[in-house]
PDB file of C-alpha atoms in Angstrom:
ATOM      1  CA  MET W  28      29.238  -4.681 -21.053  1.00 48.00           C
ATOM      2  CA  ARG W  29      28.202  -7.076 -23.833  1.00 48.00           C
ATOM      3  CA  PHE W  30      29.849  -9.925 -21.910  1.00 43.00           C
ATOM      4  CA  ILE W  31      27.838  -9.099 -18.784  1.00 45.00           C
ATOM      5  CA  LEU W  32      24.593  -8.922 -20.786  1.00 42.00           C
ATOM      6  CA  PHE W  33      25.367 -12.293 -22.434  1.00 41.00           C
ATOM      7  CA  PHE W  34      26.059 -13.841 -19.011  1.00 42.00           C
ATOM      8  CA  LEU W  35      22.778 -12.542 -17.558  1.00 42.00           C
ATOM      9  CA  LEU W  36      20.774 -13.802 -20.537  1.00 40.00           C
ATOM     10  CA  THR W  37      22.437 -17.207 -20.303  1.00 43.00           C
ATOM     11  CA  PHE W  38      21.795 -17.392 -16.564  1.00 43.00           C
ATOM     12  CA  ASN W  39      18.119 -16.509 -17.065  1.00 45.00           C
ATOM     13  CA  ILE W  40      17.686 -19.126 -19.799  1.00 41.00           C
ATOM     14  CA  TYR W  41      19.174 -21.897 -17.659  1.00 43.00           C
ATOM     15  CA  SER W  42      17.121 -20.825 -14.645  1.00 44.00           C
ATOM     16  CA  PHE W  43      13.943 -20.975 -16.724  1.00 41.00           C
ATOM     17  CA  ASP W  44      14.808 -24.494 -17.947  1.00 47.00           C
ATOM     18  CA  ALA W  45      15.356 -25.662 -14.357  1.00 47.00           C
ATOM     19  CA  VAL W  46      11.898 -24.424 -13.325  1.00 49.00           C
ATOM     20  CA  LEU W  47      10.274 -26.197 -16.269  1.00 44.00           C
ATOM     21  CA  SER W  48      12.103 -29.420 -15.385  1.00 44.00           C
ATOM     22  CA  ILE W  49      10.834 -29.352 -11.792  1.00 43.00           C
ATOM     23  CA  GLU W  50       7.244 -28.691 -12.837  1.00 44.00           C
ATOM     24  CA  LYS W  51       7.352 -31.507 -15.372  1.00 44.00           C
ATOM     25  CA  ASP W  52       8.647 -33.913 -12.718  1.00 52.00           C
ATOM     26  CA  VAL W  53       5.762 -33.098 -10.360  1.00 51.00           C
ATOM     27  CA  GLU W  54       3.177 -33.493 -13.097  1.00 56.00           C
ATOM     28  CA  SER W  55       4.544 -36.929 -14.069  1.00 77.00           C
ATOM     29  CA  LYS W  56       3.831 -38.418 -10.633  1.00 91.00           C
ATOM     30  CA  ALA W  57       0.763 -40.618 -10.290  1.00 94.00           C
ATOM     31  CA  THR W  58      -1.907 -39.734  -7.717  1.00 96.00           C
ATOM     32  CA  LEU W  59      -2.750 -42.567  -5.340  1.00 96.00           C
ATOM     33  CA  SER W  60      -4.783 -43.423  -2.241  1.00 96.00           C
ATOM     34  CA  LEU W  61      -4.524 -46.286   0.238  1.00 96.00           C
ATOM     35  CA  LEU W  62      -7.573 -48.248   1.405  1.00 96.00           C
ATOM     36  CA  GLU W  63      -7.230 -50.535   4.424  1.00 95.00           C
ATOM     37  CA  ASP W  64      -9.484 -53.590   4.692  1.00 95.00           C
ATOM     38  CA  LYS W  65     -12.295 -52.913   7.166  1.00 93.00           C
ATOM     39  CA  THR W  66     -12.451 -56.537   8.312  1.00 92.00           C
ATOM     40  CA  THR W  67      -8.911 -56.508   9.761  1.00 87.00           C
ATOM     41  CA  SER W  68      -8.285 -52.816  10.475  1.00 83.00           C
ATOM     42  CA  GLY W  69      -7.075 -52.019  13.970  1.00 78.00           C
ATOM     43  CA  SER W  70      -6.840 -55.671  15.013  1.00 75.00           C
ATOM     44  CA  SER W  71      -3.252 -55.165  16.263  1.00 78.00           C
ATOM     45  CA  PRO W  72      -1.011 -52.220  17.243  1.00 80.00           C
ATOM     46  CA  ASN W  73       0.991 -52.739  14.046  1.00 86.00           C
ATOM     47  CA  HIS W  74      -1.961 -51.927  11.786  1.00 88.00           C
ATOM     48  CA  SER W  75      -1.486 -48.168  12.095  1.00 88.00           C
ATOM     49  CA  LYS W  76       2.246 -48.688  11.579  1.00 93.00           C
ATOM     50  CA  MET W  77       1.575 -50.653   8.369  1.00 96.00           C
ATOM     51  CA  PHE W  78      -0.319 -47.696   6.885  1.00 95.00           C
ATOM     52  CA  LYS W  79       2.561 -45.357   7.755  1.00 95.00           C
ATOM     53  CA  LEU W  80       5.109 -47.761   6.240  1.00 97.00           C
ATOM     54  CA  LEU W  81       3.191 -48.068   2.980  1.00 97.00           C
ATOM     55  CA  LEU W  82       2.800 -44.298   2.886  1.00 97.00           C
ATOM     56  CA  THR W  83       6.517 -43.749   3.540  1.00 97.00           C
ATOM     57  CA  ASP W  84       7.589 -46.225   0.850  1.00 97.00           C
ATOM     58  CA  LEU W  85       5.313 -44.619  -1.740  1.00 97.00           C
ATOM     59  CA  LYS W  86       6.688 -41.172  -0.937  1.00 96.00           C
ATOM     60  CA  MET W  87      10.291 -42.389  -0.895  1.00 96.00           C
ATOM     61  CA  SER W  88       9.875 -43.903  -4.365  1.00 95.00           C
ATOM     62  CA  GLY W  89       9.471 -40.403  -5.775  1.00 94.00           C
ATOM     63  CA  HIS W  90       6.861 -41.637  -8.251  1.00 96.00           C
ATOM     64  CA  PHE W  91       3.591 -40.889  -6.462  1.00 96.00           C
ATOM     65  CA  VAL W  92       1.572 -38.052  -4.981  1.00 96.00           C
ATOM     66  CA  VAL W  93      -0.014 -39.911  -2.071  1.00 95.00           C
ATOM     67  CA  ASP W  94      -3.179 -39.183  -0.115  1.00 94.00           C
ATOM     68  CA  THR W  95      -2.043 -39.054   3.530  1.00 94.00           C
ATOM     69  CA  GLU W  96      -5.484 -39.787   5.003  1.00 93.00           C
ATOM     70  CA  LEU W  97      -6.189 -43.305   6.232  1.00 90.00           C
ATOM     71  CA  ARG W  98      -9.296 -44.580   4.465  1.00 92.00           C
ATOM     72  CA  ARG W  99     -11.045 -47.925   4.776  1.00 93.00           C
ATOM     73  CA  ALA W 100     -13.099 -50.192   2.506  1.00 93.00           C
ATOM     74  CA  TYR W 101     -13.788 -53.899   2.156  1.00 94.00           C
ATOM     75  CA  TYR W 102     -10.872 -55.623   0.445  1.00 94.00           C
ATOM     76  CA  ASP W 103     -13.034 -57.878  -1.752  1.00 92.00           C
ATOM     77  CA  ASP W 104     -15.614 -55.209  -2.592  1.00 90.00           C
ATOM     78  CA  ASN W 105     -15.312 -53.857  -6.151  1.00 86.00           C
ATOM     79  CA  LEU W 106     -16.886 -50.516  -5.221  1.00 85.00           C
ATOM     80  CA  LEU W 107     -14.561 -47.598  -4.479  1.00 89.00           C
ATOM     81  CA  PRO W 108     -15.441 -44.732  -2.103  1.00 89.00           C
ATOM     82  CA  THR W 109     -16.462 -41.557  -3.946  1.00 89.00           C
ATOM     83  CA  GLU W 110     -13.792 -39.518  -2.176  1.00 91.00           C
ATOM     84  CA  VAL W 111     -11.000 -41.390  -4.019  1.00 91.00           C
ATOM     85  CA  HIS W 112     -12.471 -41.169  -7.535  1.00 91.00           C
ATOM     86  CA  ASP W 113     -10.174 -38.271  -8.405  1.00 93.00           C
ATOM     87  CA  ARG W 114      -7.120 -40.483  -7.848  1.00 95.00           C
ATOM     88  CA  GLU W 115      -5.431 -42.317 -10.703  1.00 96.00           C
ATOM     89  CA  TYR W 116      -4.739 -45.433  -8.641  1.00 97.00           C
ATOM     90  CA  ILE W 117      -5.926 -47.114  -5.463  1.00 96.00           C
ATOM     91  CA  ILE W 118      -4.014 -49.611  -3.352  1.00 97.00           C
ATOM     92  CA  LYS W 119      -6.279 -51.849  -1.312  1.00 97.00           C
ATOM     93  CA  TYR W 120      -4.517 -53.827   1.390  1.00 97.00           C
ATOM     94  CA  SER W 121      -5.452 -56.378   4.008  1.00 96.00           C
ATOM     95  CA  TYR W 122      -3.018 -56.906   6.877  1.00 96.00           C
ATOM     96  CA  SER W 123      -3.650 -60.081   8.883  1.00 94.00           C
ATOM     97  CA  LYS W 124      -4.269 -60.155  12.642  1.00 90.00           C
ATOM     98  CA  SER W 125      -1.163 -62.361  13.050  1.00 90.00           C
ATOM     99  CA  GLY W 126       0.975 -59.609  11.527  1.00 92.00           C
ATOM    100  CA  LYS W 127       2.619 -62.098   9.156  1.00 95.00           C
ATOM    101  CA  GLU W 128       0.615 -61.653   5.954  1.00 96.00           C
ATOM    102  CA  LEU W 129      -0.184 -58.699   3.710  1.00 97.00           C
ATOM    103  CA  LYS W 130      -2.477 -58.808   0.660  1.00 97.00           C
ATOM    104  CA  VAL W 131      -2.480 -55.924  -1.826  1.00 98.00           C
ATOM    105  CA  LYS W 132      -4.407 -54.912  -4.938  1.00 97.00           C
ATOM    106  CA  LEU W 133      -3.523 -52.107  -7.321  1.00 97.00           C
ATOM    107  CA  ILE W 134      -6.622 -50.711  -9.017  1.00 97.00           C
ATOM    108  CA  GLN W 135      -6.904 -48.132 -11.797  1.00 96.00           C
ATOM    109  CA  THR W 136      -9.648 -45.782 -10.636  1.00 95.00           C
ATOM    110  CA  SER W 137     -10.992 -44.715 -14.039  1.00 92.00           C
ATOM    111  CA  ASP W 138     -12.289 -48.174 -14.969  1.00 92.00           C
ATOM    112  CA  SER W 139     -11.813 -50.165 -11.703  1.00 92.00           C
ATOM    113  CA  ASN W 140      -9.347 -52.382 -13.571  1.00 93.00           C
ATOM    114  CA  GLU W 141      -7.187 -54.531 -11.285  1.00 95.00           C
ATOM    115  CA  ILE W 142      -3.588 -54.075 -12.453  1.00 96.00           C
ATOM    116  CA  PHE W 143      -1.765 -56.091  -9.816  1.00 97.00           C
ATOM    117  CA  GLN W 144      -2.554 -58.420  -6.908  1.00 97.00           C
ATOM    118  CA  LYS W 145      -0.290 -60.406  -4.592  1.00 98.00           C
ATOM    119  CA  SER W 146       0.012 -61.845  -1.077  1.00 98.00           C
ATOM    120  CA  TYR W 147       3.177 -61.573   1.030  1.00 98.00           C
ATOM    121  CA  MET W 148       4.133 -63.655   4.061  1.00 97.00           C
ATOM    122  CA  ILE W 149       6.908 -63.655   6.672  1.00 96.00           C
ATOM    123  CA  ASN W 150       7.891 -66.190   9.336  1.00 94.00           C
ATOM    124  CA  VAL W 151       8.680 -63.700  12.107  1.00 93.00           C
ATOM    125  CA  ALA W 152       6.134 -60.977  12.891  1.00 92.00           C
ATOM    126  CA  SER W 153       8.824 -58.442  13.892  1.00 94.00           C
ATOM    127  CA  ARG W 154       9.953 -58.310  10.255  1.00 96.00           C
ATOM    128  CA  TYR W 155       6.575 -56.907   9.164  1.00 96.00           C
ATOM    129  CA  PRO W 156       8.107 -53.766   7.555  1.00 97.00           C
ATOM    130  CA  PHE W 157       9.407 -55.986   4.746  1.00 98.00           C
ATOM    131  CA  LEU W 158       5.813 -56.873   3.858  1.00 98.00           C
ATOM    132  CA  ALA W 159       5.254 -53.212   2.990  1.00 98.00           C
ATOM    133  CA  HIS W 160       8.618 -52.773   1.263  1.00 98.00           C
ATOM    134  CA  ASN W 161       8.162 -55.821  -0.973  1.00 98.00           C
ATOM    135  CA  ALA W 162       4.606 -54.831  -1.901  1.00 98.00           C
ATOM    136  CA  ILE W 163       5.489 -51.259  -2.888  1.00 98.00           C
ATOM    137  CA  VAL W 164       8.520 -52.395  -4.905  1.00 98.00           C
ATOM    138  CA  ASP W 165       6.293 -54.786  -6.881  1.00 98.00           C
ATOM    139  CA  ILE W 166       3.543 -52.193  -7.390  1.00 98.00           C
ATOM    140  CA  ASN W 167       6.138 -49.686  -8.553  1.00 97.00           C
ATOM    141  CA  ASN W 168       7.462 -52.243 -11.057  1.00 97.00           C
ATOM    142  CA  ALA W 169       3.941 -53.128 -12.236  1.00 96.00           C
ATOM    143  CA  LEU W 170       3.476 -49.499 -13.269  1.00 96.00           C
ATOM    144  CA  GLY W 171       6.822 -49.446 -15.090  1.00 95.00           C
ATOM    145  CA  TYR W 172       8.569 -46.892 -12.915  1.00 96.00           C
ATOM    146  CA  GLU W 173      12.307 -46.846 -12.213  1.00 95.00           C
ATOM    147  CA  ASP W 174      13.349 -49.752  -9.988  1.00 95.00           C
ATOM    148  CA  ILE W 175      13.335 -49.167  -6.202  1.00 97.00           C
ATOM    149  CA  SER W 176      14.374 -52.661  -5.085  1.00 97.00           C
ATOM    150  CA  TRP W 177      16.809 -51.132  -2.589  1.00 97.00           C
ATOM    151  CA  MET W 178      13.819 -50.706  -0.255  1.00 97.00           C
ATOM    152  CA  LYS W 179      13.497 -54.421   0.435  1.00 96.00           C
ATOM    153  CA  ARG W 180      17.155 -54.991   1.251  1.00 97.00           C
ATOM    154  CA  ASN W 181      18.521 -55.371   4.775  1.00 97.00           C
ATOM    155  CA  ILE W 182      21.044 -52.902   6.115  1.00 97.00           C
ATOM    156  CA  LEU W 183      23.918 -53.556   8.547  1.00 97.00           C
ATOM    157  CA  PHE W 184      25.366 -51.130  11.058  1.00 97.00           C
ATOM    158  CA  SER W 185      27.597 -51.098  14.118  1.00 97.00           C
ATOM    159  CA  LYS W 186      26.285 -49.488  17.301  1.00 95.00           C
ATOM    160  CA  TYR W 187      28.433 -48.426  20.253  1.00 94.00           C
ATOM    161  CA  THR W 188      26.969 -49.538  23.584  1.00 94.00           C
ATOM    162  CA  SER W 189      29.694 -48.433  26.021  1.00 93.00           C
ATOM    163  CA  SER W 190      33.422 -47.780  26.136  1.00 91.00           C
ATOM    164  CA  GLY W 191      35.208 -50.430  24.079  1.00 90.00           C
ATOM    165  CA  LYS W 192      31.983 -52.270  23.249  1.00 94.00           C
ATOM    166  CA  SER W 193      29.722 -52.293  20.202  1.00 97.00           C
ATOM    167  CA  GLU W 194      27.149 -54.504  18.489  1.00 97.00           C
ATOM    168  CA  ILE W 195      26.352 -55.413  14.888  1.00 97.00           C
ATOM    169  CA  TRP W 196      22.692 -54.860  13.967  1.00 98.00           C
ATOM    170  CA  ILE W 197      20.486 -55.747  10.999  1.00 98.00           C
ATOM    171  CA  ALA W 198      17.507 -53.562  10.038  1.00 98.00           C
ATOM    172  CA  ASP W 199      15.173 -52.433   7.284  1.00 97.00           C
ATOM    173  CA  TYR W 200      15.936 -49.060   5.697  1.00 97.00           C
ATOM    174  CA  THR W 201      13.434 -47.232   7.932  1.00 97.00           C
ATOM    175  CA  LEU W 202      14.881 -48.861  11.097  1.00 97.00           C
ATOM    176  CA  THR W 203      11.329 -49.880  12.073  1.00 96.00           C
ATOM    177  CA  PHE W 204      12.689 -53.417  12.300  1.00 97.00           C
ATOM    178  CA  SER W 205      16.098 -54.001  13.875  1.00 97.00           C
ATOM    179  CA  SER W 206      17.806 -56.927  15.561  1.00 96.00           C
ATOM    180  CA  ILE W 207      21.246 -57.689  17.047  1.00 96.00           C
ATOM    181  CA  LEU W 208      23.483 -60.082  15.098  1.00 97.00           C
ATOM    182  CA  VAL W 209      26.792 -59.821  17.011  1.00 96.00           C
ATOM    183  CA  ARG W 210      27.386 -58.679  20.583  1.00 93.00           C
ATOM    184  CA  GLY W 211      30.224 -58.867  23.117  1.00 92.00           C
ATOM    185  CA  GLY W 212      33.331 -56.690  22.872  1.00 93.00           C
ATOM    186  CA  LEU W 213      34.237 -54.266  20.114  1.00 96.00           C
ATOM    187  CA  ASN W 214      32.820 -55.294  16.710  1.00 96.00           C
ATOM    188  CA  LEU W 215      32.945 -52.865  13.796  1.00 96.00           C
ATOM    189  CA  PHE W 216      32.711 -52.324  10.014  1.00 96.00           C
ATOM    190  CA  PRO W 217      29.992 -54.814   8.955  1.00 97.00           C
ATOM    191  CA  LYS W 218      29.807 -55.454   5.197  1.00 96.00           C
ATOM    192  CA  TRP W 219      27.538 -57.760   3.195  1.00 97.00           C
ATOM    193  CA  ALA W 220      29.480 -60.640   1.639  1.00 96.00           C
ATOM    194  CA  ASN W 221      27.308 -60.861  -1.506  1.00 94.00           C
ATOM    195  CA  VAL W 222      24.275 -59.422  -3.284  1.00 92.00           C
ATOM    196  CA  ALA W 223      22.059 -62.150  -1.825  1.00 93.00           C
ATOM    197  CA  GLN W 224      22.925 -60.920   1.696  1.00 95.00           C
ATOM    198  CA  SER W 225      23.421 -64.508   2.836  1.00 95.00           C
ATOM    199  CA  ALA W 226      26.605 -63.670   4.779  1.00 96.00           C
ATOM    200  CA  PHE W 227      28.527 -60.676   6.072  1.00 97.00           C
ATOM    201  CA  TYR W 228      32.006 -59.638   7.205  1.00 97.00           C
ATOM    202  CA  TYR W 229      32.943 -57.655  10.286  1.00 97.00           C
ATOM    203  CA  THR W 230      36.097 -56.736  12.181  1.00 96.00           C
ATOM    204  CA  SER W 231      36.586 -57.849  15.784  1.00 96.00           C
ATOM    205  CA  TYR W 232      38.943 -55.917  18.070  1.00 94.00           C
ATOM    206  CA  ASN W 233      38.621 -58.407  20.915  1.00 92.00           C
ATOM    207  CA  GLY W 234      41.955 -60.223  20.503  1.00 83.00           C
ATOM    208  CA  ASN W 235      45.579 -59.215  20.224  1.00 86.00           C
ATOM    209  CA  LEU W 236      45.087 -58.214  16.569  1.00 91.00           C
ATOM    210  CA  PRO W 237      42.117 -56.858  14.593  1.00 94.00           C
ATOM    211  CA  THR W 238      40.491 -59.934  13.021  1.00 96.00           C
ATOM    212  CA  LEU W 239      38.149 -60.183  10.047  1.00 96.00           C
ATOM    213  CA  TYR W 240      35.316 -62.696  10.373  1.00 97.00           C
ATOM    214  CA  LYS W 241      32.678 -63.959   7.959  1.00 97.00           C
ATOM    215  CA  VAL W 242      29.259 -64.910   9.368  1.00 97.00           C
ATOM    216  CA  ASP W 243      26.780 -67.151   7.541  1.00 97.00           C
ATOM    217  CA  MET W 244      23.238 -65.793   7.985  1.00 96.00           C
ATOM    218  CA  SER W 245      21.412 -69.119   7.700  1.00 94.00           C
ATOM    219  CA  SER W 246      23.525 -71.107  10.170  1.00 94.00           C
ATOM    220  CA  GLY W 247      25.011 -68.303  12.287  1.00 92.00           C
ATOM    221  CA  THR W 248      28.461 -69.889  12.007  1.00 95.00           C
ATOM    222  CA  ARG W 249      31.508 -67.626  12.119  1.00 96.00           C
ATOM    223  CA  LYS W 250      34.705 -68.161  10.110  1.00 96.00           C
ATOM    224  CA  LYS W 251      38.011 -66.357  10.666  1.00 96.00           C
ATOM    225  CA  ILE W 252      39.394 -64.824   7.460  1.00 95.00           C
ATOM    226  CA  LEU W 253      42.623 -63.128   8.642  1.00 94.00           C
ATOM    227  CA  SER W 254      44.238 -60.874  11.245  1.00 93.00           C
ATOM    228  CA  SER W 255      46.434 -57.825  10.730  1.00 89.00           C
ATOM    229  CA  GLN W 256      48.321 -55.159  12.654  1.00 86.00           C
ATOM    230  CA  GLY W 257      46.742 -51.705  12.836  1.00 84.00           C
ATOM    231  CA  MET W 258      43.431 -51.410  11.063  1.00 88.00           C
ATOM    232  CA  LEU W 259      41.493 -54.056   9.127  1.00 93.00           C
ATOM    233  CA  VAL W 260      38.302 -53.315   7.171  1.00 94.00           C
ATOM    234  CA  ALA W 261      36.397 -55.172   4.449  1.00 95.00           C
ATOM    235  CA  SER W 262      35.993 -52.113   2.215  1.00 94.00           C
ATOM    236  CA  ASP W 263      34.182 -53.724  -0.707  1.00 94.00           C
ATOM    237  CA  VAL W 264      33.043 -57.085  -2.062  1.00 95.00           C
ATOM    238  CA  THR W 265      32.300 -58.219  -5.617  1.00 92.00           C
ATOM    239  CA  ALA W 266      28.662 -59.010  -6.423  1.00 87.00           C
ATOM    240  CA  ASP W 267      29.305 -62.773  -6.388  1.00 87.00           C
ATOM    241  CA  GLY W 268      31.335 -62.544  -3.177  1.00 89.00           C
ATOM    242  CA  SER W 269      34.447 -64.078  -4.744  1.00 91.00           C
ATOM    243  CA  ARG W 270      36.835 -61.160  -4.112  1.00 93.00           C
ATOM    244  CA  LEU W 271      37.413 -58.680  -1.310  1.00 94.00           C
ATOM    245  CA  LEU W 272      38.979 -55.257  -1.084  1.00 94.00           C
ATOM    246  CA  LEU W 273      40.607 -54.919   2.327  1.00 94.00           C
ATOM    247  CA  THR W 274      41.954 -51.809   3.992  1.00 92.00           C
ATOM    248  CA  MET W 275      44.885 -52.933   6.158  1.00 90.00           C
ATOM    249  CA  ALA W 276      47.841 -51.279   7.854  1.00 86.00           C
ATOM    250  CA  PRO W 277      50.342 -54.091   8.579  1.00 82.00           C
ATOM    251  CA  ASN W 278      53.287 -51.716   8.125  1.00 80.00           C
ATOM    252  CA  GLY W 279      51.914 -48.656   9.903  1.00 78.00           C
ATOM    253  CA  GLN W 280      50.168 -46.964   6.949  1.00 84.00           C
ATOM    254  CA  ALA W 281      46.844 -48.028   5.494  1.00 86.00           C
ATOM    255  CA  ASP W 282      46.899 -49.697   2.052  1.00 87.00           C
ATOM    256  CA  ILE W 283      44.280 -51.375  -0.146  1.00 91.00           C
ATOM    257  CA  TYR W 284      44.611 -55.107  -0.752  1.00 91.00           C
ATOM    258  CA  GLU W 285      42.626 -57.425  -3.014  1.00 93.00           C
TER     259      GLU W 285
END
């Protein structure tokens, strides 16, 4: 009986600690509102998407309680709307009509102090989600929160299109931007070749044997690495890209090779 009582008391104590931990985490988040520049708002279909991307990134960071209402003000005006005065921080942003430039300001509401300001540019308008990702990562860092740089990295995935055919795609983490890198035949298991994401590996099943290729992102050139019976996958790569872990089955059973 004493053992059961001890167990129940212990369970209740740990449950109480868990509740306190959750409440503390919520209270530690900063409150924030977004203000879109009136001079450029709505000048392209992507403007509403930019607000949603910024909102998503802020929520995904886990560090902010974000106002979900789209509000507008003049980017260069120092006055803040009265309805956002209860927020700790304001992000003002101006998204260009071309869709290739984003300007952001992080302002502390209590004293209108400008904490951070930066402009971001891209060469291809379809990659506009990375404008938002880069801006939120930098704002997050400016406030000293835990790093969220993973948001601005590209992702690779293989997509089946029909029987015996698949494509290699590149995308941002929200999949708002995506583009085909490799098509034609069966192409699987894409893997970045280094931290810089300047090249990637994939396995082609279009010949007599599964073949591992390396593709350079800047030039688009493809280099054959090796072929093997059975399966062939680039399982992992060192940060500097100097060594590979390969899953191969040249003798019928899969083994790991370096």
